[in-house]
GROMACS .gro file of N, CA and C in nm:
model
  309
    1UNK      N    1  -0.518  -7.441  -8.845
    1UNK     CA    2  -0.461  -7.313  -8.809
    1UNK      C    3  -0.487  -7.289  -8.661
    2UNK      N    4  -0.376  -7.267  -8.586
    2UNK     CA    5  -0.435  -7.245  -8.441
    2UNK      C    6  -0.501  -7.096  -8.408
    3UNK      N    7  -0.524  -7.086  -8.288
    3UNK     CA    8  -0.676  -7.003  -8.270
    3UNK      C    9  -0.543  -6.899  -8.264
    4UNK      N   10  -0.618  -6.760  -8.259
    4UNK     CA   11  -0.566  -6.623  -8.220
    4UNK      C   12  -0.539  -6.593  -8.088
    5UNK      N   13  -0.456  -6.553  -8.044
    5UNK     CA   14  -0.462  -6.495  -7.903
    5UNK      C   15  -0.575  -6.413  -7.843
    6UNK      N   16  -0.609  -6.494  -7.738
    6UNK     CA   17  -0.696  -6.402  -7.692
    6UNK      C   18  -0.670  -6.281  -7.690
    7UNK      N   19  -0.764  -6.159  -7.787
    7UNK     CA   20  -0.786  -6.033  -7.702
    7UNK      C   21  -0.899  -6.003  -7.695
    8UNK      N   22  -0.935  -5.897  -7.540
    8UNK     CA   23  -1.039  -5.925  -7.515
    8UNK      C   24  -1.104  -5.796  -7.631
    9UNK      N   25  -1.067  -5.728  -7.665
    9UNK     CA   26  -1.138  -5.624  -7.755
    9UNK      C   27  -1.207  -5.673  -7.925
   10UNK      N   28  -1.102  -5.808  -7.965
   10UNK     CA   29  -1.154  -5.926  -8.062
   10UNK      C   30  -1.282  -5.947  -8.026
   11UNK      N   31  -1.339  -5.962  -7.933
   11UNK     CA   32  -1.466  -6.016  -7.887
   11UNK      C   33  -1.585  -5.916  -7.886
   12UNK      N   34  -1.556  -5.734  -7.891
   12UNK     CA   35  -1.600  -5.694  -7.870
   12UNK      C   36  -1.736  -5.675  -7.958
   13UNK      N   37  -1.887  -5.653  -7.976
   13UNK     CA   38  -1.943  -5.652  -8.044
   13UNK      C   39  -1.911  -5.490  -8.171
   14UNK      N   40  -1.951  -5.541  -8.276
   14UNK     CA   41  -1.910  -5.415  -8.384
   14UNK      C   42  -1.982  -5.294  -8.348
   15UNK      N   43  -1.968  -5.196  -8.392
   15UNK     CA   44  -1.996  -5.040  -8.385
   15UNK      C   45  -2.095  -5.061  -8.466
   16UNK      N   46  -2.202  -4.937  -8.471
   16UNK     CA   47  -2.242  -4.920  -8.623
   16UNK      C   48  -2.174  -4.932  -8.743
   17UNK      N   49  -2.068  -4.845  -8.756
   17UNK     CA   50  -2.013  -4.803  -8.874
   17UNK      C   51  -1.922  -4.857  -8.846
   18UNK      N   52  -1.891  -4.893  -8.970
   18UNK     CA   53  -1.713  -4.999  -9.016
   18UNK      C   54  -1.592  -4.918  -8.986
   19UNK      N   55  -1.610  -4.780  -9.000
   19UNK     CA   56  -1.492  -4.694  -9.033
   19UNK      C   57  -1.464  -4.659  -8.864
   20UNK      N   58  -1.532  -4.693  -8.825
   20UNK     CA   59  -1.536  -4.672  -8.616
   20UNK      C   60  -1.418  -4.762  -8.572
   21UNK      N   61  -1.458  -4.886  -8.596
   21UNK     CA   62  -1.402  -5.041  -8.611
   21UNK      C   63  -1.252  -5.004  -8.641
   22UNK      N   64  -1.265  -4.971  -8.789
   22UNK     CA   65  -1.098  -4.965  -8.857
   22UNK      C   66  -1.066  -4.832  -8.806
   23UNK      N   67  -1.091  -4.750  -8.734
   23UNK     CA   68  -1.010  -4.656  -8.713
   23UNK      C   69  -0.974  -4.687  -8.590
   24UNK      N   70  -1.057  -4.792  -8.492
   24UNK     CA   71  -0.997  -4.817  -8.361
   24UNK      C   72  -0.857  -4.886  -8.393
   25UNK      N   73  -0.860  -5.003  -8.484
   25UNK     CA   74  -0.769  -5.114  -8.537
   25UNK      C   75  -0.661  -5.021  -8.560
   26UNK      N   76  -0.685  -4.930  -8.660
   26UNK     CA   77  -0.551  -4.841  -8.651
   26UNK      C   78  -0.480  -4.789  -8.578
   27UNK      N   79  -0.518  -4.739  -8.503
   27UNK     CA   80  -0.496  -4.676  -8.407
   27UNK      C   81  -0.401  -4.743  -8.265
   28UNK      N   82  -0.465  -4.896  -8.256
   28UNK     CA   83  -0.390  -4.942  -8.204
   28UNK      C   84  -0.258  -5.064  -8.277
   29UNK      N   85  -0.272  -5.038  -8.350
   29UNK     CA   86  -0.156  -5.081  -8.466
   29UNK      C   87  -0.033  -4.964  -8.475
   30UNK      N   88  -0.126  -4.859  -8.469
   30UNK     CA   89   0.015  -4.723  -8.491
   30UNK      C   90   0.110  -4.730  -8.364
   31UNK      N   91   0.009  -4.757  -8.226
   31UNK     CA   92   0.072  -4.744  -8.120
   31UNK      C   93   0.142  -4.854  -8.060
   32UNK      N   94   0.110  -4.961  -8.145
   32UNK     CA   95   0.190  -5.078  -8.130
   32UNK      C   96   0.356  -5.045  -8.249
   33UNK      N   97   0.360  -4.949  -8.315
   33UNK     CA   98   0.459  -4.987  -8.394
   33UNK      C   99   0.515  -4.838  -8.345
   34UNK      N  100   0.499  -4.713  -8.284
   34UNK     CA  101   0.538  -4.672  -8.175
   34UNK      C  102   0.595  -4.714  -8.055
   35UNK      N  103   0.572  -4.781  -8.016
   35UNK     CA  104   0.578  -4.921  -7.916
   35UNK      C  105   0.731  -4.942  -7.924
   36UNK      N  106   0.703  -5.006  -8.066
   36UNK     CA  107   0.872  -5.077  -8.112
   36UNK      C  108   0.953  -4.989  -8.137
   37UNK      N  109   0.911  -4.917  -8.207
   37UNK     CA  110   1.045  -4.811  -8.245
   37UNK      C  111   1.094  -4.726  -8.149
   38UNK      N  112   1.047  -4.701  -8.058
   38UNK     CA  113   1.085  -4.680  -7.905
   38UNK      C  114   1.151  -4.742  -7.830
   39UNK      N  115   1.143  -4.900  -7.819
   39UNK     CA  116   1.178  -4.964  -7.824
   39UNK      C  117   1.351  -5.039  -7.862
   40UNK      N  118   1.356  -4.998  -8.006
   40UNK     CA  119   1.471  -5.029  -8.064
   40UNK      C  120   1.537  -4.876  -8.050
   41UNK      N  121   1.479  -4.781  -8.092
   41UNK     CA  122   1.558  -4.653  -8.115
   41UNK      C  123   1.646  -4.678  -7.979
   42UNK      N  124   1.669  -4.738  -7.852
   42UNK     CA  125   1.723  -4.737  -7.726
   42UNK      C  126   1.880  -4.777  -7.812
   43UNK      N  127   1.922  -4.827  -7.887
   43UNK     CA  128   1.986  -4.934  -7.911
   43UNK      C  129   2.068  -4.910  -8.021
   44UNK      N  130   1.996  -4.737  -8.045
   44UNK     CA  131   2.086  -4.647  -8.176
   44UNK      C  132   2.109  -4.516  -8.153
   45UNK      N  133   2.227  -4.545  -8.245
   45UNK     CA  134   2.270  -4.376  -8.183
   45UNK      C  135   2.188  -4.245  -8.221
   46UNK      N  136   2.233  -4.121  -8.290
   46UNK     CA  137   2.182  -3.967  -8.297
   46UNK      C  138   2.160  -4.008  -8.447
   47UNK      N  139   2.204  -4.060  -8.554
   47UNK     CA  140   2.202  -4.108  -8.695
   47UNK      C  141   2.071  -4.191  -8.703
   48UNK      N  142   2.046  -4.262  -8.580
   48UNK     CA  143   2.009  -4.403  -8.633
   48UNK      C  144   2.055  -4.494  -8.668
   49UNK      N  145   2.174  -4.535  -8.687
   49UNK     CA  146   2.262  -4.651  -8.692
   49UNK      C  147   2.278  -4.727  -8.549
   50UNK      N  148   2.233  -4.827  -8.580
   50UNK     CA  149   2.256  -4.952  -8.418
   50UNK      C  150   2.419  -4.878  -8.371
   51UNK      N  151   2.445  -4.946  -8.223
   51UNK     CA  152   2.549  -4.918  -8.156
   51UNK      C  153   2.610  -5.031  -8.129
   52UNK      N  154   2.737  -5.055  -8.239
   52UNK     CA  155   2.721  -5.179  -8.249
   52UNK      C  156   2.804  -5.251  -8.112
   53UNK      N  157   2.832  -5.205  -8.035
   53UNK     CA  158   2.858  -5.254  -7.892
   53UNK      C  159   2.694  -5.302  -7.799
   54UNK      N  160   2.581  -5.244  -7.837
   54UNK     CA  161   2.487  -5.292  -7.817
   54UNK      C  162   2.424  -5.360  -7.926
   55UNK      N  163   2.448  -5.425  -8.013
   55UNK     CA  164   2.418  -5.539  -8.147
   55UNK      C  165   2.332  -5.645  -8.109
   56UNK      N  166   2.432  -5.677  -7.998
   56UNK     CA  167   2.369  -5.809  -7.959
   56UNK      C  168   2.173  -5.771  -7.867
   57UNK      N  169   2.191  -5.704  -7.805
   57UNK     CA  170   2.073  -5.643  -7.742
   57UNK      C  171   1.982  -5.592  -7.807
   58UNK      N  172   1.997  -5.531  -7.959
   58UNK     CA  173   1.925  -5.503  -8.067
   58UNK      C  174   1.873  -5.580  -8.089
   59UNK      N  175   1.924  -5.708  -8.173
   59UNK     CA  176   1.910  -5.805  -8.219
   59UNK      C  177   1.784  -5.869  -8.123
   60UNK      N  178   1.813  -5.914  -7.976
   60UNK     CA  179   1.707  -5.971  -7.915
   60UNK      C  180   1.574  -5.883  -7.893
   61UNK      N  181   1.622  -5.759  -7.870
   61UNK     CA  182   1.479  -5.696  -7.863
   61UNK      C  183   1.410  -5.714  -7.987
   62UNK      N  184   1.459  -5.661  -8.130
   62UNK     CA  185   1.389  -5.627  -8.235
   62UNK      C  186   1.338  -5.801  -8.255
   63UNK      N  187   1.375  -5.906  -8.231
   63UNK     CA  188   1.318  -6.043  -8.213
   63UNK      C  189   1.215  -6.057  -8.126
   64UNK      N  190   1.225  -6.004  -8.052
   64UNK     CA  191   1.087  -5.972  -7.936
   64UNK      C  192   0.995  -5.894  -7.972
   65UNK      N  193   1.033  -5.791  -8.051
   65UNK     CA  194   0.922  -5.699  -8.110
   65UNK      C  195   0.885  -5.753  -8.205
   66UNK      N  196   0.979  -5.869  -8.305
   66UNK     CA  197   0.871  -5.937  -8.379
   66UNK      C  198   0.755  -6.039  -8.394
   67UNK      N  199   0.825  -6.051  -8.280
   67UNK     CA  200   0.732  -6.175  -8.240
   67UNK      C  201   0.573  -6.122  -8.197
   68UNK      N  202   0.579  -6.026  -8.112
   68UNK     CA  203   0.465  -5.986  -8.065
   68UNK      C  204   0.389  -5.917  -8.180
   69UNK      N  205   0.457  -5.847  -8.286
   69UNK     CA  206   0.401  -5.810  -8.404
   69UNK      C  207   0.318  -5.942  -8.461
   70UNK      N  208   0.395  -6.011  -8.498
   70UNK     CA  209   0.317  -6.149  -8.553
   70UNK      C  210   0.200  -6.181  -8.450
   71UNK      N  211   0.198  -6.172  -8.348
   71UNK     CA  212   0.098  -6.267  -8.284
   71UNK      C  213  -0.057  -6.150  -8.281
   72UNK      N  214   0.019  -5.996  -8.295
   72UNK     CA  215  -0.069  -5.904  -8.281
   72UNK      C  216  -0.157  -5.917  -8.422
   73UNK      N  217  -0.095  -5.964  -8.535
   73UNK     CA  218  -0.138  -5.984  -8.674
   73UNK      C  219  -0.217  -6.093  -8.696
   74UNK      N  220  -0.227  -6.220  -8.601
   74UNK     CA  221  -0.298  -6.294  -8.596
   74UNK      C  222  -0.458  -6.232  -8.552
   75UNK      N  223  -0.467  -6.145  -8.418
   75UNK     CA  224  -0.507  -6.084  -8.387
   75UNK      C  225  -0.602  -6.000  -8.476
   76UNK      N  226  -0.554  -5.919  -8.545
   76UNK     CA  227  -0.579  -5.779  -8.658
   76UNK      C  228  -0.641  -5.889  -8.743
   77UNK      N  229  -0.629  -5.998  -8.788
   77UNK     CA  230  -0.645  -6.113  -8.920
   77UNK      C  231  -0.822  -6.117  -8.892
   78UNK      N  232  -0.786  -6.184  -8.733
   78UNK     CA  233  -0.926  -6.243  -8.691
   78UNK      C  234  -1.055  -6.114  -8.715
   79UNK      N  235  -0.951  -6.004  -8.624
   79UNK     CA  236  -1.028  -5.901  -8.601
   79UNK      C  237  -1.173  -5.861  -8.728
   80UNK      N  238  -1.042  -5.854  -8.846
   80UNK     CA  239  -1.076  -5.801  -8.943
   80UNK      C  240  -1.207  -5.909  -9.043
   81UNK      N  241  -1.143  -6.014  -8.992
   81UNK     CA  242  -1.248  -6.125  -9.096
   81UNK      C  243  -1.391  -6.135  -8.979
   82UNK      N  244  -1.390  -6.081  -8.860
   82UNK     CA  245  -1.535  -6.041  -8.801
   82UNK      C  246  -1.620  -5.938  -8.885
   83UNK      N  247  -1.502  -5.816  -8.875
   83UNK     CA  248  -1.617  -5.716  -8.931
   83UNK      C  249  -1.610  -5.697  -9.072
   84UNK      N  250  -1.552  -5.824  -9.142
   84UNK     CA  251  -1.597  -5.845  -9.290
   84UNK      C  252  -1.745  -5.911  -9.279
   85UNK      N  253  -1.769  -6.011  -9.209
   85UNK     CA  254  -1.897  -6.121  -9.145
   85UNK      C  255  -1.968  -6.007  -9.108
   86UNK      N  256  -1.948  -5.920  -9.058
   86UNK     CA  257  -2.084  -5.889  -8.941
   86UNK      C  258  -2.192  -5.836  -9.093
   87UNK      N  259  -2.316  -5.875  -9.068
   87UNK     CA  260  -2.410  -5.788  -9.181
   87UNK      C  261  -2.451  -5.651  -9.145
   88UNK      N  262  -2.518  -5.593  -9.268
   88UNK     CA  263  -2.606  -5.490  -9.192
   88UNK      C  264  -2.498  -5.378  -9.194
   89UNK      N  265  -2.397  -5.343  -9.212
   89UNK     CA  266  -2.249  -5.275  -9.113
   89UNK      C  267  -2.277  -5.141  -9.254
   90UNK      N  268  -2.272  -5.021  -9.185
   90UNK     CA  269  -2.260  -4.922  -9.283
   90UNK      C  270  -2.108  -4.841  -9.279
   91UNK      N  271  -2.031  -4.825  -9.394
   91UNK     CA  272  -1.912  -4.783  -9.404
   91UNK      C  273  -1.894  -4.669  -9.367
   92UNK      N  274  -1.989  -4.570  -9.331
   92UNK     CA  275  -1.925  -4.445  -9.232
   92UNK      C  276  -2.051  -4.393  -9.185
   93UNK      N  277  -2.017  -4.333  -9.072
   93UNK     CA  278  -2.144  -4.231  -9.019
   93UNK      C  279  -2.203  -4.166  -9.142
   94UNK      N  280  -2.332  -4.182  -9.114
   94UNK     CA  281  -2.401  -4.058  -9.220
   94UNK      C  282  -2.397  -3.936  -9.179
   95UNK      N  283  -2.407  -3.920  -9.337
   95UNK     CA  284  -2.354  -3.752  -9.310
   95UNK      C  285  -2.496  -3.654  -9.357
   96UNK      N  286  -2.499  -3.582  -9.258
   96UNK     CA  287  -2.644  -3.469  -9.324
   96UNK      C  288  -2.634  -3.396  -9.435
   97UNK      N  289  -2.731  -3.399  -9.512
   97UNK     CA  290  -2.704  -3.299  -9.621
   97UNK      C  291  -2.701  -3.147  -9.625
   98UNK      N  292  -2.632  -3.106  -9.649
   98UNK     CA  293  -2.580  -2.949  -9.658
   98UNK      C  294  -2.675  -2.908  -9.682
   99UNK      N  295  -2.785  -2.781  -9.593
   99UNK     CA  296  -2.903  -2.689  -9.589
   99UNK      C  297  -2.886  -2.643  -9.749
  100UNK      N  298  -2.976  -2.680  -9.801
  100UNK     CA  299  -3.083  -2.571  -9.924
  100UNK      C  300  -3.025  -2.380  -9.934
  101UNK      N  301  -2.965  -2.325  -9.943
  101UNK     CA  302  -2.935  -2.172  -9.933
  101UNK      C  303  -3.112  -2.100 -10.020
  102UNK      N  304  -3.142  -2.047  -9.989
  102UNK     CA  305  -3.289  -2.014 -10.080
  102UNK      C  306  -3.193  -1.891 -10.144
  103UNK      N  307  -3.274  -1.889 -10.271
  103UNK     CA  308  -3.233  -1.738 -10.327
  103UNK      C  309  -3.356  -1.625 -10.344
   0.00000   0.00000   0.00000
């Protein structure tokens, strides 16, 4: 299997908490698929239906946006099988326990 694309944030050492980790991952996954649909929406009309005088230009972008999706998923793959490995890793900030009320 060939290696992942370098990114340099792959490398980064883990957070405490796991849910730090996956909420960064998300986050830049949402804005990567923001990204695209920004992207393609150029290429459709007020409906959302392609324009089909621009078809052909659809077609290559949304091929370009897939591509980089895939390579970003290689990416997210690696990412993710680190902070399955890392030990020790607690699944969310702790949380304090709610004060005693006295009666």
């Amino acid at each position: 299997m060939p290696e992942p694309p370098c990114n340099p944030e792959a490398a980064l050492p883990p957070s405490p908490h796991l849910t730090d980790d996956l909420h960064k991952l998300l986050a830049d996954l949402k804005e990567l698929q923001l990204r695209h649909q920004q992207r393609l929406d150029a290429y459709r009309d007020a409906e959302g239906e392609v324009i089909e005088a621009q078809r052909a230009a659809y077609e290559e972008e949304r091929e370009s946006t897939a591509i980089e999706a895939s390579d970003r998923l290689d990416t997210v793959i690696h990412r993710l099988e680190q902070l399955a490995a890392a030990p020790g890793r607690l699944p969310a900030p702790p949380v304090a326990p709610a004060p005693r009320r006295s009666r």
